[in-house]
Short mmCIF file of C-alpha atoms and ligand atoms in Angstrom, two decimals:
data_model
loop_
_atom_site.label_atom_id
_atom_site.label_comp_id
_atom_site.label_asym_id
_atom_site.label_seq_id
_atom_site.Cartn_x
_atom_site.Cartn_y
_atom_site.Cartn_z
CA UNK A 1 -168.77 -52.63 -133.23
CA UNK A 2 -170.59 -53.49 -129.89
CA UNK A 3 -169.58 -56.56 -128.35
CA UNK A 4 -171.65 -59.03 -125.90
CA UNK A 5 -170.42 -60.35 -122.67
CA UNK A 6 -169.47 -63.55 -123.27
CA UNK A 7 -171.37 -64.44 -119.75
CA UNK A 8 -174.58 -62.84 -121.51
CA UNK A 9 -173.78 -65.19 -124.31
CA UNK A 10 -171.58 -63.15 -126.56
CA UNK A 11 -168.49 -64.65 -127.99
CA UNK A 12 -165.50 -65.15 -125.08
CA UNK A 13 -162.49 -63.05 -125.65
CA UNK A 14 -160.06 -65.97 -125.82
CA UNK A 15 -161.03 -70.28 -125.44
CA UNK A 16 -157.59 -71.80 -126.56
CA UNK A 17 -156.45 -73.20 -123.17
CA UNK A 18 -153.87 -71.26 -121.66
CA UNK A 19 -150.01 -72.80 -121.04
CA UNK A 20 -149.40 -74.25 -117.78
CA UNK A 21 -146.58 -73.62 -115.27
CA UNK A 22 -144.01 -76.61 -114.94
CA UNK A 23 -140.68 -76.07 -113.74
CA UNK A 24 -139.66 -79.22 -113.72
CA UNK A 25 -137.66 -80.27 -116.97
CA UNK A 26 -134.86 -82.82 -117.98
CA UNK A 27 -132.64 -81.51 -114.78
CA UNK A 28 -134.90 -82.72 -111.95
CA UNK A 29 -134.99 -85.78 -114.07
CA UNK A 30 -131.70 -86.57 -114.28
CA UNK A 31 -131.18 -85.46 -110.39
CA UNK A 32 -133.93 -87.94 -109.37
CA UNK A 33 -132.63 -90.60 -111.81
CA UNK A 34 -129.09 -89.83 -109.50
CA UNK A 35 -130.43 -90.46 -106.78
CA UNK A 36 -132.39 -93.48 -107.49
CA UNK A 37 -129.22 -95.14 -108.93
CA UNK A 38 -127.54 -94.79 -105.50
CA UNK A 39 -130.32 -96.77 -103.46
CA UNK A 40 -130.09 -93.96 -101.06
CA UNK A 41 -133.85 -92.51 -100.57
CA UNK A 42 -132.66 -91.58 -97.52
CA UNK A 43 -130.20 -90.92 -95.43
CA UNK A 44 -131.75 -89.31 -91.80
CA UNK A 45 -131.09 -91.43 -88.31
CA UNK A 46 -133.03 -90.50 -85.09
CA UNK A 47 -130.03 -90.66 -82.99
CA UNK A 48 -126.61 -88.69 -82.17
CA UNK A 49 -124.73 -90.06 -85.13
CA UNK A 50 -123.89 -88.43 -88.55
CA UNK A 51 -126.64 -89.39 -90.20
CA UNK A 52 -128.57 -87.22 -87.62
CA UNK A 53 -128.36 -84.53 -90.52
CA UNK A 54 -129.23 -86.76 -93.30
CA UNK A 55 -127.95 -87.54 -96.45
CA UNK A 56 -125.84 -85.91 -99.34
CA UNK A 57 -128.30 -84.19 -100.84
CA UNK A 58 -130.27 -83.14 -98.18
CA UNK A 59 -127.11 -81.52 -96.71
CA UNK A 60 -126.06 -80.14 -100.56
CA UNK A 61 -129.38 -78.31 -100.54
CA UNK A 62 -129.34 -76.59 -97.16
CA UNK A 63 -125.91 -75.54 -97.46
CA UNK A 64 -126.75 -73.75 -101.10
CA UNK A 65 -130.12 -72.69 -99.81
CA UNK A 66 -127.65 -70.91 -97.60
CA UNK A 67 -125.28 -69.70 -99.30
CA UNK A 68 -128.33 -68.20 -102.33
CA UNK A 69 -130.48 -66.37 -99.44
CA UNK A 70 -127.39 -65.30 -97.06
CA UNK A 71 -128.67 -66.95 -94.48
CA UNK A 72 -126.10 -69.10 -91.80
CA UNK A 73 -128.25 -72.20 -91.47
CA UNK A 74 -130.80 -73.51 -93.67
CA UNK A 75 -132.90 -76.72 -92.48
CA UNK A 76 -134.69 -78.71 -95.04
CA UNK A 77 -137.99 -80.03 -93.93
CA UNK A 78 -141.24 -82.27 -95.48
CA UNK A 79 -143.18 -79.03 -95.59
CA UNK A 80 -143.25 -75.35 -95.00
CA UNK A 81 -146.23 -75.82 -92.35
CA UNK A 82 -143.50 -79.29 -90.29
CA UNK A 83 -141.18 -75.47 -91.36
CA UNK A 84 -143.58 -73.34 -88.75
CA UNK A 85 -143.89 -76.32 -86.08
CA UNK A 86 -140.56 -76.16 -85.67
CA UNK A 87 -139.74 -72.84 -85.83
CA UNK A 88 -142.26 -72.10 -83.39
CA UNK A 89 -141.21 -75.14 -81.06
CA UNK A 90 -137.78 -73.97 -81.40
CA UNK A 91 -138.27 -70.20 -80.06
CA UNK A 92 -139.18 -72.05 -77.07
CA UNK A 93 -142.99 -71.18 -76.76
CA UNK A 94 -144.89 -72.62 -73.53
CA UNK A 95 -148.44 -73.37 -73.38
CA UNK A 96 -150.87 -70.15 -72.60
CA UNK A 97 -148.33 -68.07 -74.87
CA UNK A 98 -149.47 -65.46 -77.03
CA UNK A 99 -149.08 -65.27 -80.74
CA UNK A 100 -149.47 -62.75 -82.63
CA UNK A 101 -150.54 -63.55 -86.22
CA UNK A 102 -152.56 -62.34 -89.43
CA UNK A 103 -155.80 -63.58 -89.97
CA UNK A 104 -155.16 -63.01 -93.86
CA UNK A 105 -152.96 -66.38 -94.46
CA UNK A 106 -152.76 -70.00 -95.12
CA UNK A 107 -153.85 -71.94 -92.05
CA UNK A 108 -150.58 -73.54 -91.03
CA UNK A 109 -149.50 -70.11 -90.01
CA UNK A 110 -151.59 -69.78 -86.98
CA UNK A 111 -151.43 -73.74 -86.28
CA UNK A 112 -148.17 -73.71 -85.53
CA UNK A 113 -149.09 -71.51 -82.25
CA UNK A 114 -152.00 -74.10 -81.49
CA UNK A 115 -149.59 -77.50 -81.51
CA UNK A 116 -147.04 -75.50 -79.02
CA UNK A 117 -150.35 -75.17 -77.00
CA UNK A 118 -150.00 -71.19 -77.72
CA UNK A 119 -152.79 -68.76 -78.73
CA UNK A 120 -152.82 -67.31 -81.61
CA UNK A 121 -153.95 -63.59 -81.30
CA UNK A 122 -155.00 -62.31 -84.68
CA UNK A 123 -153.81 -58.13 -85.39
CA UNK A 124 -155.38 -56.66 -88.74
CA UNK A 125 -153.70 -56.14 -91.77
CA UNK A 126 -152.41 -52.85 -94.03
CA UNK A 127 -154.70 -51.68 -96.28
CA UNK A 128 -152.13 -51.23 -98.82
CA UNK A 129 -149.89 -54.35 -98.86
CA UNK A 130 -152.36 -56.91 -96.99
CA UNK A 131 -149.34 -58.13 -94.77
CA UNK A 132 -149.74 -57.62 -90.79
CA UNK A 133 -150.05 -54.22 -89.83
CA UNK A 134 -147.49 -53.11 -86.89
CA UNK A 135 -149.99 -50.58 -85.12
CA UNK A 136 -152.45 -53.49 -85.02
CA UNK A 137 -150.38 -55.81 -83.55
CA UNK A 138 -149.17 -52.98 -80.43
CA UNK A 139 -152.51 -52.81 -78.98
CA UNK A 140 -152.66 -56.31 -78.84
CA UNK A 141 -149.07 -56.97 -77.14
CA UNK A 142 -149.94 -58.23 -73.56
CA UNK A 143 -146.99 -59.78 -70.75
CA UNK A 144 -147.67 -63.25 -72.18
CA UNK A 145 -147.04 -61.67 -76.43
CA UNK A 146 -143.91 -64.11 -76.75
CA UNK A 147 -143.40 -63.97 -80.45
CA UNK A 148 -145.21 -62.59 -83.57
CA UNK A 149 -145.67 -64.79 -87.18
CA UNK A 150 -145.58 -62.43 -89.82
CA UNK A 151 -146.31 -63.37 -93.58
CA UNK A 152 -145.12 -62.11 -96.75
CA UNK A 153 -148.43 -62.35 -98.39
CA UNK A 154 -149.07 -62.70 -102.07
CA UNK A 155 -145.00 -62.24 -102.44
CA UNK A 156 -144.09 -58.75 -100.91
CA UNK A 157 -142.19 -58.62 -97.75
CA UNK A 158 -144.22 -57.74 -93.90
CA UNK A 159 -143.33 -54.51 -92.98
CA UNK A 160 -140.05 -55.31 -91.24
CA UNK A 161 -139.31 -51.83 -89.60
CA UNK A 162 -142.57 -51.51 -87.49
CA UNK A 163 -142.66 -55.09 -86.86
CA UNK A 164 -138.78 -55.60 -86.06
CA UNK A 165 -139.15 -52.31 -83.64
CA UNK A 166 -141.45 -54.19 -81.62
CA UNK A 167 -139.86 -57.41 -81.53
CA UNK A 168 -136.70 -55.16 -80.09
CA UNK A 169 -139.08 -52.77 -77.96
CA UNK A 170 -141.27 -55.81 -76.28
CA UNK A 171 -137.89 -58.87 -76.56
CA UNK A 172 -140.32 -60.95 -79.01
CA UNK A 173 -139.32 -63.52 -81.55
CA UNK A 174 -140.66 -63.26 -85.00
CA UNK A 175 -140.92 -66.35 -87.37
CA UNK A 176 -141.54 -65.02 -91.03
CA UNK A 177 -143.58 -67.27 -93.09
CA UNK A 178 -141.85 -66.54 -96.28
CA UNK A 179 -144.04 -69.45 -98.27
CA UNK A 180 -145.16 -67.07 -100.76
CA UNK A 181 -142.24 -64.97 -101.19
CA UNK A 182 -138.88 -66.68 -101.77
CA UNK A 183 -136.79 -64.35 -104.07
CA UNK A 184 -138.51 -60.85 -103.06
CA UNK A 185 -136.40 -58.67 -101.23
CA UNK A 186 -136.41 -55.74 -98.55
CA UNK A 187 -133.85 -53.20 -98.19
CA UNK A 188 -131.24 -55.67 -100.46
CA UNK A 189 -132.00 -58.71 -98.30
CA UNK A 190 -133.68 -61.64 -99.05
CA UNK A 191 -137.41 -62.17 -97.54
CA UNK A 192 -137.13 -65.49 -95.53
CA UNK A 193 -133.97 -63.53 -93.65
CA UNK A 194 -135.75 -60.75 -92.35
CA UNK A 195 -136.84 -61.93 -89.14
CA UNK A 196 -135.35 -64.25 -86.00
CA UNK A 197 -136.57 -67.47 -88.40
CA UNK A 198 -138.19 -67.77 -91.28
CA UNK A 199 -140.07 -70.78 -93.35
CA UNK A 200 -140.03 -71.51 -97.24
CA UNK A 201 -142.74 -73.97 -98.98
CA UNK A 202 -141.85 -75.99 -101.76
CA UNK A 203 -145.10 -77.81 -102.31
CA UNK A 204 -146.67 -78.02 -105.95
CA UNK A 205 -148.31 -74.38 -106.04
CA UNK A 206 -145.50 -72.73 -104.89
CA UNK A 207 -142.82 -70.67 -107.23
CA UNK A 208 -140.36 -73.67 -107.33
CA UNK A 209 -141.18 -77.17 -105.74
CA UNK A 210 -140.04 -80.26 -104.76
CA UNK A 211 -143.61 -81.78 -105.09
CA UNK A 212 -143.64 -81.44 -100.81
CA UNK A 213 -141.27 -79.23 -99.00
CA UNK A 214 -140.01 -76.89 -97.08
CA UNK A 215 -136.89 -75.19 -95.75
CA UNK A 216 -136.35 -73.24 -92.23
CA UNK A 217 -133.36 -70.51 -91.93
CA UNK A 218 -132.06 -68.46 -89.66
CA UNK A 219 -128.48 -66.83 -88.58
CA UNK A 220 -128.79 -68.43 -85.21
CA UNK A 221 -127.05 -71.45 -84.01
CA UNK A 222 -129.16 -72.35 -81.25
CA UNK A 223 -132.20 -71.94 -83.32
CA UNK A 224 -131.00 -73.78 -86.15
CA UNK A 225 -130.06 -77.18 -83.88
CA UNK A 226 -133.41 -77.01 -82.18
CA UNK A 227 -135.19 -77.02 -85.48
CA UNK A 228 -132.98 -80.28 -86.67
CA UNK A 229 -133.64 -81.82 -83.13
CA UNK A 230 -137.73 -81.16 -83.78
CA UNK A 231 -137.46 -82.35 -87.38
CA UNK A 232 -135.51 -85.74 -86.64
CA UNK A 233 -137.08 -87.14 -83.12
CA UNK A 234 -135.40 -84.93 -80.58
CA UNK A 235 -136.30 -86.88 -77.33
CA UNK A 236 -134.24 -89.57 -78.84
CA UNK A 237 -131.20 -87.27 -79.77
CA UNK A 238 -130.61 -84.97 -76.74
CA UNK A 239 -129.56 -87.17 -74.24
CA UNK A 240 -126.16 -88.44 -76.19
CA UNK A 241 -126.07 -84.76 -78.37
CA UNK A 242 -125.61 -83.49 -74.61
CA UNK A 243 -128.50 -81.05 -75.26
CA UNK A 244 -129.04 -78.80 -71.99
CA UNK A 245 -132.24 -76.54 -72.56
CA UNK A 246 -135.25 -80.00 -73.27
CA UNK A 247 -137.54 -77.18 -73.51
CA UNK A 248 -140.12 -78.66 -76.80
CA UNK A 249 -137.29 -81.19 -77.81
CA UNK A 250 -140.31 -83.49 -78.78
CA UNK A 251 -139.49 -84.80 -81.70
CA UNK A 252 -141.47 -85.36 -85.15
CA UNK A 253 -139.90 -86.78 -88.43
CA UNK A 254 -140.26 -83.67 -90.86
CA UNK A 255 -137.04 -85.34 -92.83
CA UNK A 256 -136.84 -84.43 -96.27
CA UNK A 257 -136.09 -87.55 -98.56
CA UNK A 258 -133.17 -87.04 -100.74
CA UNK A 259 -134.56 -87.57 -104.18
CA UNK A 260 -137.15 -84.17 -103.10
CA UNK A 261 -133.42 -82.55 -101.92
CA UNK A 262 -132.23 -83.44 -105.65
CA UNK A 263 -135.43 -81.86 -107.31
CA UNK A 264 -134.86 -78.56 -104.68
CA UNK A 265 -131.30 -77.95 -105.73
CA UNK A 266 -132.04 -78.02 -109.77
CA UNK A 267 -135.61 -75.78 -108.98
CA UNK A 268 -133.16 -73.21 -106.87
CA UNK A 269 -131.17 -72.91 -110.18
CA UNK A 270 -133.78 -71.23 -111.69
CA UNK A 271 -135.84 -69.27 -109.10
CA UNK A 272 -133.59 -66.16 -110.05
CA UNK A 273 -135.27 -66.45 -114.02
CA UNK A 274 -138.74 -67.82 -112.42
CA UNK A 275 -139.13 -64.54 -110.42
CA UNK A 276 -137.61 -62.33 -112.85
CA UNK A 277 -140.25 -63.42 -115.48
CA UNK A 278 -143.23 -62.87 -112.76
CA UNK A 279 -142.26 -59.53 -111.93
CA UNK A 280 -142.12 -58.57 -115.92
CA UNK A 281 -145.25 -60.10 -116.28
CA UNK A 282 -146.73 -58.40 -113.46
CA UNK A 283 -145.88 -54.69 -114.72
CA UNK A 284 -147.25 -55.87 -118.01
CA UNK A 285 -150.60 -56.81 -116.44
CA UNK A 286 -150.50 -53.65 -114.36
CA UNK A 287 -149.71 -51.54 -117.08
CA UNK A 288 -152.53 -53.08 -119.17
CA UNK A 289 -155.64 -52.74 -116.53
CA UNK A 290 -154.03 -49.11 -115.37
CA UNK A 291 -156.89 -47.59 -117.60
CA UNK A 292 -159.66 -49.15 -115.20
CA UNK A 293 -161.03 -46.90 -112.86
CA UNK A 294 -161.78 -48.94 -110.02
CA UNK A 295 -159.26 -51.59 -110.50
CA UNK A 296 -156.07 -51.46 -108.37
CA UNK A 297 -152.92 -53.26 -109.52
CA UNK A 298 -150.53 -54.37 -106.34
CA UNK A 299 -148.52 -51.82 -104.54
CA UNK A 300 -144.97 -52.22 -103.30
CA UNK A 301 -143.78 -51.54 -100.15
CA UNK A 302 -141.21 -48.69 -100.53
CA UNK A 303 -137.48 -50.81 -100.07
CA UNK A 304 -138.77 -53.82 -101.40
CA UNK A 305 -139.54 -56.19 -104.11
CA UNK A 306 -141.94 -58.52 -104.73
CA UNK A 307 -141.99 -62.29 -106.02
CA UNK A 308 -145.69 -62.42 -107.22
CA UNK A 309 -146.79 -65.62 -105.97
CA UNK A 310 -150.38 -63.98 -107.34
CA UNK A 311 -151.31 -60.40 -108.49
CA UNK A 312 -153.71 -59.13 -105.42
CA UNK A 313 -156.27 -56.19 -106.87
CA UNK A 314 -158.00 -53.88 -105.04
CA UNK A 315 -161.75 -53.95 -106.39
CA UNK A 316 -164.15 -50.73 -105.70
CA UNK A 317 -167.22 -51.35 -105.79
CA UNK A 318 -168.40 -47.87 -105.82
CA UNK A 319 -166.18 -46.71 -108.93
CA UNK A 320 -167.23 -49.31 -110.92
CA UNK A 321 -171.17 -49.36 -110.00
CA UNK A 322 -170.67 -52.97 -110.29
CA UNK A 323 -169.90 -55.81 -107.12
CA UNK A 324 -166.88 -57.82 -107.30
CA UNK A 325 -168.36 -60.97 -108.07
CA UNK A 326 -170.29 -60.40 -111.08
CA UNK A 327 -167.35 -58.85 -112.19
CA UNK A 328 -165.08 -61.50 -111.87
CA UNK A 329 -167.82 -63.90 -113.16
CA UNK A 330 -167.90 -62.14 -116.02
CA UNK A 331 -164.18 -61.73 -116.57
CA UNK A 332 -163.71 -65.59 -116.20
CA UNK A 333 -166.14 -66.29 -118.67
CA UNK A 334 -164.38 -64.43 -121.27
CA UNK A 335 -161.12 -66.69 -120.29
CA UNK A 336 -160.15 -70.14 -120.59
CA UNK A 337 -158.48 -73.03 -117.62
CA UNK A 338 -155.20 -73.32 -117.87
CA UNK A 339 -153.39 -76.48 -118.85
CA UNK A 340 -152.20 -78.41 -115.73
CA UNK A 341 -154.79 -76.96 -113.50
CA UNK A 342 -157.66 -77.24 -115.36
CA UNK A 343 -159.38 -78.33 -111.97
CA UNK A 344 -158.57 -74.85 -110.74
CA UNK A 345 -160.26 -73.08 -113.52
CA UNK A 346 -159.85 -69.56 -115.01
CA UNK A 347 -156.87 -68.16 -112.17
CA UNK A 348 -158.49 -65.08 -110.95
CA UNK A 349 -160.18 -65.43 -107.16
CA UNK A 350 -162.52 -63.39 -104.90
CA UNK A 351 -160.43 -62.51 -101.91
CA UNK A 352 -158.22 -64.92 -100.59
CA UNK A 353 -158.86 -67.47 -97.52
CA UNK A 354 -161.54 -66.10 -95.23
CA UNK A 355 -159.82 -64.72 -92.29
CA UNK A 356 -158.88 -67.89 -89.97
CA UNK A 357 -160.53 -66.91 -86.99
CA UNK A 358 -163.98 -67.12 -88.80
CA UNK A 359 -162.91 -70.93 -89.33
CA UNK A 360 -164.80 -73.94 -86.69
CA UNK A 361 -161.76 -74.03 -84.77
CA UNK A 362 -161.36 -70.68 -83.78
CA UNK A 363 -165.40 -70.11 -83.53
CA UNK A 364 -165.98 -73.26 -81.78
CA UNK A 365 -162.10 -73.20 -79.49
CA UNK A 366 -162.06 -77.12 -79.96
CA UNK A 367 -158.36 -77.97 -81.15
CA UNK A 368 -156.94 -80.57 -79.16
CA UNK A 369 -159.46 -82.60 -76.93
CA UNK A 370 -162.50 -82.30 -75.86
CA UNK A 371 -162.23 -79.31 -73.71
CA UNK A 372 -161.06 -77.09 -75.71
CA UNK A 373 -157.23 -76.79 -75.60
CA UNK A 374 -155.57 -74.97 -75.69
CA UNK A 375 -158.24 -72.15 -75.92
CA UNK A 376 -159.53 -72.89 -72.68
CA UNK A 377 -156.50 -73.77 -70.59
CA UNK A 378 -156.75 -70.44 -68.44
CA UNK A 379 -158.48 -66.79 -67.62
CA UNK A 380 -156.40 -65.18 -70.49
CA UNK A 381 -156.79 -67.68 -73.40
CA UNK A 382 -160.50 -67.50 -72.75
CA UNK A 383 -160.23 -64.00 -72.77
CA UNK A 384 -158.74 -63.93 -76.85
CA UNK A 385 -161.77 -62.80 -79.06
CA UNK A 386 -162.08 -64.61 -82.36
CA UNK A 387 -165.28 -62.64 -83.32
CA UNK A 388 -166.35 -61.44 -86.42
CA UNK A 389 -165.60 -57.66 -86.54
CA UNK A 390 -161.82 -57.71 -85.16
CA UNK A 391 -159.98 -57.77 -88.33
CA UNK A 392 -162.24 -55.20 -90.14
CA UNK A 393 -159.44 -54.36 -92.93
CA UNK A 394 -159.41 -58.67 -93.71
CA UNK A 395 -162.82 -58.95 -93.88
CA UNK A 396 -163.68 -56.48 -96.32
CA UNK A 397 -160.80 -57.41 -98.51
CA UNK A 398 -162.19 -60.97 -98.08
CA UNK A 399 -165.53 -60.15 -98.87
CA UNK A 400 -165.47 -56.95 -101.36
CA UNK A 401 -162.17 -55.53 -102.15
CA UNK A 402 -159.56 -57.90 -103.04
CA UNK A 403 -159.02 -60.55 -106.00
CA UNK A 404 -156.30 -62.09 -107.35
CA UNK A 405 -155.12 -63.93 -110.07
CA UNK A 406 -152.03 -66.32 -111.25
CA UNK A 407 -152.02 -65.36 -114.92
CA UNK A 408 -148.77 -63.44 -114.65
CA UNK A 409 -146.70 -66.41 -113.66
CA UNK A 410 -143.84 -68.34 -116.30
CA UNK A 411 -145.26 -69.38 -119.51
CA UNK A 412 -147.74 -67.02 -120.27
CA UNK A 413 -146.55 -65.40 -123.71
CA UNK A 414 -147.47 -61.32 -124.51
CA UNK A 415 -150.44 -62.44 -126.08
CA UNK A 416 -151.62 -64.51 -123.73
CA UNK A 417 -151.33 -61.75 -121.19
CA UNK A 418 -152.94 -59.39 -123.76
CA UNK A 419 -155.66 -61.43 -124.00
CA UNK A 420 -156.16 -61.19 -119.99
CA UNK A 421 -155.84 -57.38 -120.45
CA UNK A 422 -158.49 -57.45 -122.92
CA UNK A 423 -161.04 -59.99 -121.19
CA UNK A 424 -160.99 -56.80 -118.43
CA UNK A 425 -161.33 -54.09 -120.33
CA UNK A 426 -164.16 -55.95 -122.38
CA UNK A 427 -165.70 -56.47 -119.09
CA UNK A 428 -164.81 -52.89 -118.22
CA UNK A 429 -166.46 -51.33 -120.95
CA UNK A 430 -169.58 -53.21 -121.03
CA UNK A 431 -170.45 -53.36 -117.54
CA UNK A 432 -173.59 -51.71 -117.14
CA UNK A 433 -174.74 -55.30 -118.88
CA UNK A 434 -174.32 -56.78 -115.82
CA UNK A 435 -176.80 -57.23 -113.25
CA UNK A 436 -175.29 -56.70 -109.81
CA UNK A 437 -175.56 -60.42 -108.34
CA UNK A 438 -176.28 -57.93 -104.93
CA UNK A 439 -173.00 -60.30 -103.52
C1 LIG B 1 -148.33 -72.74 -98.88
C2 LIG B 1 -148.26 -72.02 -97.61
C3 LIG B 1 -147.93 -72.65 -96.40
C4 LIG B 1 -147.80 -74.13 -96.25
O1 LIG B 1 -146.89 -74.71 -97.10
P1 LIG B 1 -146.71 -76.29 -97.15
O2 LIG B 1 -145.34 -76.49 -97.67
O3 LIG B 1 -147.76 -76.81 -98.07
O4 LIG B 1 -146.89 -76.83 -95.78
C5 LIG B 1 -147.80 -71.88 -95.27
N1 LIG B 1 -147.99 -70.55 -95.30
C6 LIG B 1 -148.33 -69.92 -96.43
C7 LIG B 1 -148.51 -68.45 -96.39
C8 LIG B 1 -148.49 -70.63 -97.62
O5 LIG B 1 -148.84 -69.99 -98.74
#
């Protein structure tokens, strides 16, 4: 029988909402009930005393944080992006530094170069895996390149050979923000621990959550006590702490509170079963739109798995005669919101966040002040080009190639997932219904 588009007014594939995603259950509840009961919210002092590294919990969740991800220090902090400051401020970055960074990421990744008055320098990404490409980033080392953020977008791992073998060949630090990825792995290790530092998020959207979060780790002592000196008001610690190298030992108060520490330890319990579930979802999906010529399902880097934050598709236009947005219009309309989100609507996206440099701040260089800091503090920060055109590979997965979608994570049932496999291969089949919105 032939079918209508549901966008051409045809009956919709599926409208019973879909389930949402909530981790939290009677555990968290009974850890912030704990917690409560105690009168201790907190625990942190901004001073050389004990309580310089917080409270019970706080300290229970970095040491099993840890211990999980095999890393030697773990620092809990109020957010992944308070994560980056640090970890930037703590490799010791002076103003007029380069960074080298993605353009393809949440905005807090390049940030954290601006507040260290350091440039960020954006290199391209892979075509395959979306995560900073290492030949990119080469041509753009130069004698002030001081460290390199790389992200493991979507949930797969950066490519850690080519970029560690730079980091070795040029003596660069590299900060992994590992927001989107905590639980994939690379050659057997975690991602988070495959660089000199690396940041986790555990804000609401992210795989588990502590409502606002965020842990740094890293196998380095030094590193590790400059991060706790940044995240608990360093310039009042140092002196008595005895603290030699003042180098960015401003201090901010990125201190977790210990009923989100509580919530983190009971959500780490079950990231193991949380990821395990995305990445059996994911294959299911992948399996399901294989059929679609046109349609790419993710790759994976050879060595590593991924944690599926969201599914990232390649779209071709050409192959399927039809542009990517009337496509996805036409796929969301045969789907319903999901419960919990409803605000956020059907789960699938065009692209991702336009590449950052395309954003005021880079476009207009006005970050700090008036004149332009730290953009315009000298000859070679001037020199950085933010124009459209130098991230060619982000731009046209922005603006044709790449969508995404959430409807693989926990909660979502066979048959909900077949009915997201069927939504696209209604849309699939029918197509040539669609006019091209010429987007
Ligand atoms: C979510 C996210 C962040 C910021 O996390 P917060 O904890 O909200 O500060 C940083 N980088 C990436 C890639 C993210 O996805």
């Amino acid at each position: 029988m032939r079918k209508t588009l549901a966008i051409n007014g045809g009956t919709p594939v599926r409208t019973e909402i879909f389930p949402g995603y909530n981790t939290i259950g009677a555990e968290e509840e009974a850890a912030v009930i704990r917690v409560l009961r105690s009168g201790v919210l907190s625990k942190f002092l901004g001073c050389w005393d004990e309580d310089f590294y917080g409270g019970p919990e706080v300290r229970a969740l970095e040491a099993e944080w840890a211990t999980y991800f095999g890393a030697k220090h773990a620092v809990a902090v109020n957010s992944a992006t308070s994560g980056l400051y640090a970890a930037v401020g703590a490799s010791g970055i002076s103003p007029g530094d380069e960074i080298i960074v993605s353009p393809y990421t949440m905005s807090a990744s390049a940030t954290a170069a601006i507040v260290y008055g350091a440039v960020p320098v954006f290199a391209d990404v892979e075509e395959d895996y979306f995560c900073l490409d290492a030949r990119r980033v080469e041509e753009l080392i130069t004698e002030r390149t001081k460290a390199i953020i790389v992200v493991d977008l979507l949930g797969l791992p950066f490519d850690v050979d080519g970029i560690t073998a730079l980091a070795r060949k040029y003596d660069l630090k590299v900060i992994e923000d590992c927001a989107q990825a905590p639980g994939a792995r690379f050659a057997g290790r975690f991602a988070g621990t495959l660089a000199d530092l690396g940041v986790y998020s555990l804000n609401y959207h992210k795989h588990i959550h502590t409502g606002e979060g965020g842990i740094v780790v890293t196998d380095d002592d030094l590193l590790a006590e400059r991060v706790r000196l940044i995240r608990n008001h360093a310039e009042a610690v140092v002196d008595d702490m005895g603290v030699e190298d003042i180098t960015n030992m401003v201090g901010f108060n990125f201190r977790m509170t210990e009923m989100e520490a509580a919530v983190g330890r009971e959500q780490l319990k079950k990231l193991p079963h949380l990821i395990e579930i995305r990445q059996l979802n994911a294959e299911y999906l992948s399996k399901g739109l294989s059929g679609l010529n046109g349609i790419e399902p993710p790759r994976v880097r050879s060595g590593a798995t991924h944690a599926y934050y969201v599914m990232g598709f390649r779209f071709d236009e050409e192959k399927l005669g039809i542009d990517r947005h009337s496509f996805i219009a036409a796929v969301k309309a045969e789907l319903p919101v999901s419960r919990l989100r409803e605000t956020d609507g059907v789960l699938i996206s065009e692209g991702y966040v336009k590449p950052l440099y395309l954003s005021a701040m880079y476009q207009r260089r006005i970050a700090f002040g008036r004149q332009g800091y730290p953009f315009t503090m000298c000859e070679h920060a001037r020199s950085v080009s933010y124009a459209r055109g130098i991230c060619p590979v982000a731009e046209k997965l922005h603006e044709k190639e790449l969508f995404m979608t959430e409807l693989m994570r926990p909660g979502m049932s066979r048959p909900d997932l077949d009915d997201v496999i069927e939504a696209f291969n209604k849309v699939y089949e029918y197509r040539s219904e669609l006019q091209s919105s010429g987007r």
